[in-house]
Amino acid sequence: MNFGLLINEGPYNHQAADTAYQFARAALAKGHRIQRVFFYNDGVNNATRLTEPPQDDRHIVNRWSKLAVENSVDLVVCVAAGLRRGLVEDNLAPGFRISGLGQLVESGIRADRFVVFGD
Amino acid sequence: MTQTSDRIGEDEDAPGVVKKFMFVNRKAPYGTIYALEGLEVVLISAAFDQDVSLAFLDDGVYQLVKGQQTKGLEVKNFSPTYRALEGYDVEKLYVEREALEARGIREDQLLVPVQVVSAAEMAELMEQQDLIVGF
């Protein structure tokens, strides 16, 4: 099955980013495809390369980057939501790209299942 | 809006696909950004010629109340955008009756025409959708 994911909450502040990542990993392990992960609202903060968590904690941003590289997952950050929160190309972590909300809607159209992570 | 890189319109690789999108609004219009950024997604989805409907539940019903005054909050009053939805062919707005009644809001206090439905009817509408996107 082909999944589209939407993440609406920031890393560390909220469980949504962790749950979405674990969902993506589990789906891929079962042979499903992740068509796209779209980051919106405070979810855009999952994509900043400036993130430096304590060493004994998980690195949520690097985890996404690794997932993108190893599984060719398309990680898309909303340009407008990103600009509001200071997320631009210069501080974008590897594996992410910035694009418009059209990519969210297109993911909903193309994916067999569209799963939203947030409150 | 600043979404200059948006690919608006039908996607060339998926022509003619029309899905039933329901956007579920559960939060008050101010206090958090969910209502405003959710509405931005609704407007974009309309450009993709999808079958779009909006549901208003819980504090989300406050988004549609007439006479919003945000000057004191120093945030933009975006409620006129709901009136513009009709121009985007987004005309299916469902409001949960129980949510209105719990908050003492009457239908004539809402700023756009809506269909007031019971929670059970709302569940049936959700059952018919291809996608439910909550903000």
Tab-separated table of C-alpha atoms in Angstrom:
chain	number	residue	atom	x	y	z
A	1	MET	CA	0.000	0.000	0.000
A	2	ASN	CA	1.032	3.548	-0.682
A	3	PHE	CA	0.908	5.915	2.302
A	4	GLY	CA	0.944	9.714	2.456
A	5	LEU	CA	1.760	11.194	5.866
A	6	LEU	CA	1.080	14.636	7.283
A	7	ILE	CA	2.884	15.850	10.397
A	8	ASN	CA	1.441	18.883	12.145
A	9	GLU	CA	3.493	19.064	15.334
A	10	GLY	CA	7.063	19.943	16.196
A	11	PRO	CA	9.716	17.473	17.381
A	12	TYR	CA	10.323	16.888	21.114
A	13	ASN	CA	7.378	19.128	22.025
A	14	HIS	CA	4.874	16.528	20.858
A	15	GLN	CA	4.677	12.768	20.323
A	16	ALA	CA	3.321	13.171	16.757
A	17	ALA	CA	6.764	13.356	15.110
A	18	ASP	CA	7.926	10.190	16.890
A	19	THR	CA	4.740	8.275	16.126
A	20	ALA	CA	4.861	9.287	12.463
A	21	TYR	CA	8.477	8.148	12.181
A	22	GLN	CA	7.710	4.819	13.839
A	23	PHE	CA	4.690	4.376	11.591
A	24	ALA	CA	6.817	5.062	8.509
A	25	ARG	CA	9.493	2.589	9.602
A	26	ALA	CA	6.931	-0.110	10.373
A	27	ALA	CA	5.117	0.421	7.060
A	28	LEU	CA	8.358	0.204	5.073
A	29	ALA	CA	9.406	-2.912	6.985
A	30	LYS	CA	6.125	-4.550	5.944
A	31	GLY	CA	6.839	-3.781	2.295
A	32	HIS	CA	4.551	-0.758	1.973
A	33	ARG	CA	5.572	2.475	0.318
A	34	ILE	CA	5.684	5.939	1.849
A	35	GLN	CA	4.731	8.189	-1.028
A	36	ARG	CA	5.494	11.410	0.831
A	37	VAL	CA	5.824	12.897	4.296
A	38	PHE	CA	4.524	16.456	4.421
A	39	PHE	CA	5.491	18.768	7.288
A	40	TYR	CA	3.036	21.513	8.198
A	41	ASN	CA	2.222	23.783	11.134
A	42	ASP	CA	4.987	23.416	13.757
A	43	GLY	CA	5.811	20.131	12.019
A	44	VAL	CA	8.196	22.140	9.825
A	45	ASN	CA	10.576	22.224	12.792
A	46	ASN	CA	11.304	18.545	12.133
A	47	ALA	CA	13.423	19.754	9.227
A	48	THR	CA	15.910	22.179	10.772
A	49	ARG	CA	19.542	21.167	10.671
A	50	LEU	CA	20.194	23.438	13.682
A	51	THR	CA	18.627	20.862	15.982
A	52	GLU	CA	21.013	19.602	18.661
A	53	PRO	CA	19.335	17.396	21.253
A	54	PRO	CA	21.266	16.062	24.277
A	55	GLN	CA	23.495	13.123	23.313
A	56	ASP	CA	21.467	10.568	25.233
A	57	ASP	CA	18.264	11.509	23.390
A	58	ARG	CA	17.031	10.462	19.951
A	59	HIS	CA	17.911	12.822	17.108
A	60	ILE	CA	14.555	13.291	15.432
A	61	VAL	CA	15.821	15.386	12.516
A	62	ASN	CA	18.741	13.103	11.636
A	63	ARG	CA	16.404	10.130	11.913
A	64	TRP	CA	14.185	11.619	9.171
A	65	SER	CA	17.207	12.405	6.993
A	66	LYS	CA	18.423	8.813	7.292
A	67	LEU	CA	14.977	7.462	6.469
A	68	ALA	CA	14.830	9.655	3.368
A	69	VAL	CA	18.224	8.547	2.101
A	70	GLU	CA	17.810	4.834	2.795
A	71	ASN	CA	14.253	4.491	1.488
A	72	SER	CA	13.921	7.327	-1.027
A	73	VAL	CA	11.126	8.888	1.021
A	74	ASP	CA	10.066	12.331	-0.201
A	75	LEU	CA	10.180	14.717	2.798
A	76	VAL	CA	8.436	17.987	1.971
A	77	VAL	CA	8.267	21.098	4.145
A	78	CYS	CA	5.545	23.690	3.530
A	79	VAL	CA	7.155	26.910	2.322
A	80	ALA	CA	4.648	29.273	3.946
A	81	ALA	CA	4.575	27.460	7.299
A	82	GLY	CA	8.392	27.271	7.146
A	83	LEU	CA	8.860	30.971	6.450
A	84	ARG	CA	6.595	31.842	9.387
A	85	ARG	CA	8.884	29.838	11.649
A	86	GLY	CA	12.281	30.721	10.174
A	87	LEU	CA	12.769	27.460	8.279
A	88	VAL	CA	14.487	28.190	4.954
A	89	GLU	CA	16.834	26.397	2.530
A	90	ASP	CA	19.889	27.555	4.498
A	91	ASN	CA	18.947	25.606	7.607
A	92	LEU	CA	17.186	22.681	5.965
A	93	ALA	CA	18.487	19.233	6.992
A	94	PRO	CA	19.550	16.718	4.291
A	95	GLY	CA	16.774	14.756	2.638
A	96	PHE	CA	14.141	17.481	3.042
A	97	ARG	CA	12.869	19.840	0.376
A	98	ILE	CA	10.706	22.956	0.557
A	99	SER	CA	7.586	23.232	-1.559
A	100	GLY	CA	3.996	24.418	-1.515
A	101	LEU	CA	0.782	23.146	0.020
A	102	GLY	CA	-0.153	21.715	-3.364
A	103	GLN	CA	2.220	18.864	-2.502
A	104	LEU	CA	0.077	18.027	0.530
A	105	VAL	CA	-3.113	17.866	-1.535
A	106	GLU	CA	-1.405	15.920	-4.301
A	107	SER	CA	-0.181	13.411	-1.712
A	108	GLY	CA	-3.761	12.993	-0.519
A	109	ILE	CA	-4.895	12.353	-4.089
A	110	ARG	CA	-2.134	9.875	-4.943
A	111	ALA	CA	-1.771	7.903	-1.734
A	112	ASP	CA	-3.982	4.913	-0.993
A	113	ARG	CA	-4.131	6.051	2.623
A	114	PHE	CA	-3.404	9.496	4.015
A	115	VAL	CA	-2.502	9.559	7.689
A	116	VAL	CA	-2.428	12.725	9.806
A	117	PHE	CA	-0.214	12.978	12.891
A	118	GLY	CA	-1.083	15.735	15.336
A	119	ASP	CA	-3.673	16.723	17.897
B	1	MET	CA	0.316	34.185	0.151
B	2	THR	CA	3.955	33.335	-0.385
B	3	GLN	CA	3.545	29.939	-1.999
B	4	THR	CA	5.122	30.906	-5.274
B	5	SER	CA	6.463	27.412	-5.836
B	6	ASP	CA	3.034	25.795	-5.563
B	7	ARG	CA	1.931	23.536	-8.310
B	8	ILE	CA	-1.638	24.644	-8.537
B	9	GLY	CA	-4.179	22.705	-10.529
B	10	GLU	CA	-4.489	19.156	-11.660
B	11	ASP	CA	-1.442	17.002	-11.414
B	12	GLU	CA	-0.292	15.892	-14.818
B	13	ASP	CA	0.406	12.337	-13.638
B	14	ALA	CA	-2.951	11.837	-11.968
B	15	PRO	CA	-5.495	13.433	-14.270
B	16	GLY	CA	-9.136	13.355	-13.415
B	17	VAL	CA	-8.773	11.817	-9.966
B	18	VAL	CA	-11.382	13.328	-7.679
B	19	LYS	CA	-11.343	12.309	-4.058
B	20	LYS	CA	-13.653	13.244	-1.233
B	21	PHE	CA	-11.629	15.396	1.172
B	22	MET	CA	-13.142	16.356	4.499
B	23	PHE	CA	-11.298	18.948	6.573
B	24	VAL	CA	-12.233	18.696	10.222
B	25	ASN	CA	-11.972	21.852	12.298
B	26	ARG	CA	-11.993	21.304	16.040
B	27	LYS	CA	-10.165	24.320	17.409
B	28	ALA	CA	-11.133	27.914	18.196
B	29	PRO	CA	-10.064	30.428	15.523
B	30	TYR	CA	-7.543	32.238	17.706
B	31	GLY	CA	-5.230	31.037	20.459
B	32	THR	CA	-3.549	28.555	18.146
B	33	ILE	CA	-2.723	28.680	14.446
B	34	TYR	CA	-4.545	25.461	13.487
B	35	ALA	CA	-7.702	27.111	12.148
B	36	LEU	CA	-5.833	29.630	9.993
B	37	GLU	CA	-3.307	27.183	8.534
B	38	GLY	CA	-6.063	24.607	8.059
B	39	LEU	CA	-8.059	27.089	6.018
B	40	GLU	CA	-5.021	27.668	3.792
B	41	VAL	CA	-5.013	23.949	2.955
B	42	VAL	CA	-8.731	24.088	2.128
B	43	LEU	CA	-8.154	26.915	-0.354
B	44	ILE	CA	-5.324	25.036	-2.078
B	45	SER	CA	-7.350	21.822	-2.273
B	46	ALA	CA	-10.105	23.718	-4.078
B	47	ALA	CA	-7.600	24.552	-6.839
B	48	PHE	CA	-7.142	20.793	-7.407
B	49	ASP	CA	-10.819	20.307	-8.277
B	50	GLN	CA	-11.431	17.863	-5.455
B	51	ASP	CA	-14.722	17.102	-3.717
B	52	VAL	CA	-14.095	19.209	-0.610
B	53	SER	CA	-16.210	19.480	2.513
B	54	LEU	CA	-15.588	21.072	5.894
B	55	ALA	CA	-16.725	19.819	9.271
B	56	PHE	CA	-16.868	21.998	12.373
B	57	LEU	CA	-16.858	20.247	15.737
B	58	ASP	CA	-15.996	21.109	19.334
B	59	ASP	CA	-14.535	24.645	19.654
B	60	GLY	CA	-14.160	24.645	15.863
B	61	VAL	CA	-17.705	26.024	15.648
B	62	TYR	CA	-16.369	29.344	16.991
B	63	GLN	CA	-14.504	29.758	13.680
B	64	LEU	CA	-17.821	30.536	11.985
B	65	VAL	CA	-19.320	32.933	14.514
B	66	LYS	CA	-20.192	36.395	13.175
B	67	GLY	CA	-18.667	39.580	14.533
B	68	GLN	CA	-15.154	38.390	15.371
B	69	GLN	CA	-13.028	41.242	16.708
B	70	THR	CA	-9.316	40.579	16.916
B	71	LYS	CA	-7.879	44.068	17.230
B	72	GLY	CA	-7.096	43.627	20.922
B	73	LEU	CA	-5.303	40.375	20.178
B	74	GLU	CA	-3.238	42.035	17.438
B	75	VAL	CA	-3.889	39.117	15.100
B	76	LYS	CA	-5.571	39.189	11.729
B	77	ASN	CA	-9.302	38.522	11.620
B	78	PHE	CA	-9.423	35.857	8.925
B	79	SER	CA	-13.115	35.056	9.292
B	80	PRO	CA	-14.050	36.868	6.011
B	81	THR	CA	-12.179	34.053	4.223
B	82	TYR	CA	-14.996	31.644	5.114
B	83	ARG	CA	-17.329	33.855	3.099
B	84	ALA	CA	-14.973	33.550	0.113
B	85	LEU	CA	-15.109	29.734	0.132
B	86	GLU	CA	-18.224	29.727	-2.026
B	87	GLY	CA	-16.195	31.400	-4.779
B	88	TYR	CA	-13.812	28.431	-4.650
B	89	ASP	CA	-16.741	26.021	-5.026
B	90	VAL	CA	-16.332	24.910	-1.426
B	91	GLU	CA	-19.964	24.870	-0.396
B	92	LYS	CA	-20.316	21.834	1.847
B	93	LEU	CA	-19.927	23.122	5.379
B	94	TYR	CA	-21.237	20.828	8.103
B	95	VAL	CA	-21.595	22.009	11.683
B	96	GLU	CA	-22.287	19.636	14.537
B	97	ARG	CA	-25.516	20.505	16.322
B	98	GLU	CA	-24.318	19.254	19.696
B	99	ALA	CA	-21.228	21.497	19.508
B	100	LEU	CA	-23.387	24.563	18.801
B	101	GLU	CA	-25.849	23.764	21.575
B	102	ALA	CA	-23.125	23.101	24.145
B	103	ARG	CA	-21.782	26.598	23.461
B	104	GLY	CA	-25.117	28.416	23.207
B	105	ILE	CA	-24.550	29.351	19.562
B	106	ARG	CA	-27.525	29.628	17.192
B	107	GLU	CA	-27.329	28.946	13.468
B	108	ASP	CA	-28.291	32.573	12.689
B	109	GLN	CA	-25.120	33.712	14.464
B	110	LEU	CA	-22.925	32.006	11.873
B	111	LEU	CA	-21.360	34.045	9.090
B	112	VAL	CA	-21.976	31.632	6.219
B	113	PRO	CA	-24.755	29.228	5.254
B	114	VAL	CA	-24.094	25.789	6.738
B	115	GLN	CA	-25.779	22.452	7.193
B	116	VAL	CA	-26.303	21.721	10.861
B	117	VAL	CA	-26.096	17.976	11.455
B	118	SER	CA	-26.169	15.709	14.493
B	119	ALA	CA	-23.027	13.944	15.681
B	120	ALA	CA	-24.460	10.695	14.294
B	121	GLU	CA	-25.069	12.297	10.887
B	122	MET	CA	-21.549	13.735	10.967
B	123	ALA	CA	-20.208	10.229	11.549
B	124	GLU	CA	-22.099	9.030	8.462
B	125	LEU	CA	-20.638	11.882	6.394
B	126	MET	CA	-17.151	10.972	7.578
B	127	GLU	CA	-17.782	7.375	6.608
B	128	GLN	CA	-18.339	8.493	2.998
B	129	GLN	CA	-14.994	10.313	2.668
B	130	ASP	CA	-11.774	9.196	1.030
B	131	LEU	CA	-9.693	11.414	3.305
B	132	ILE	CA	-10.246	13.030	6.678
B	133	VAL	CA	-7.753	15.769	7.470
B	134	GLY	CA	-8.023	17.295	10.910
B	135	PHE	CA	-6.599	20.590	12.114
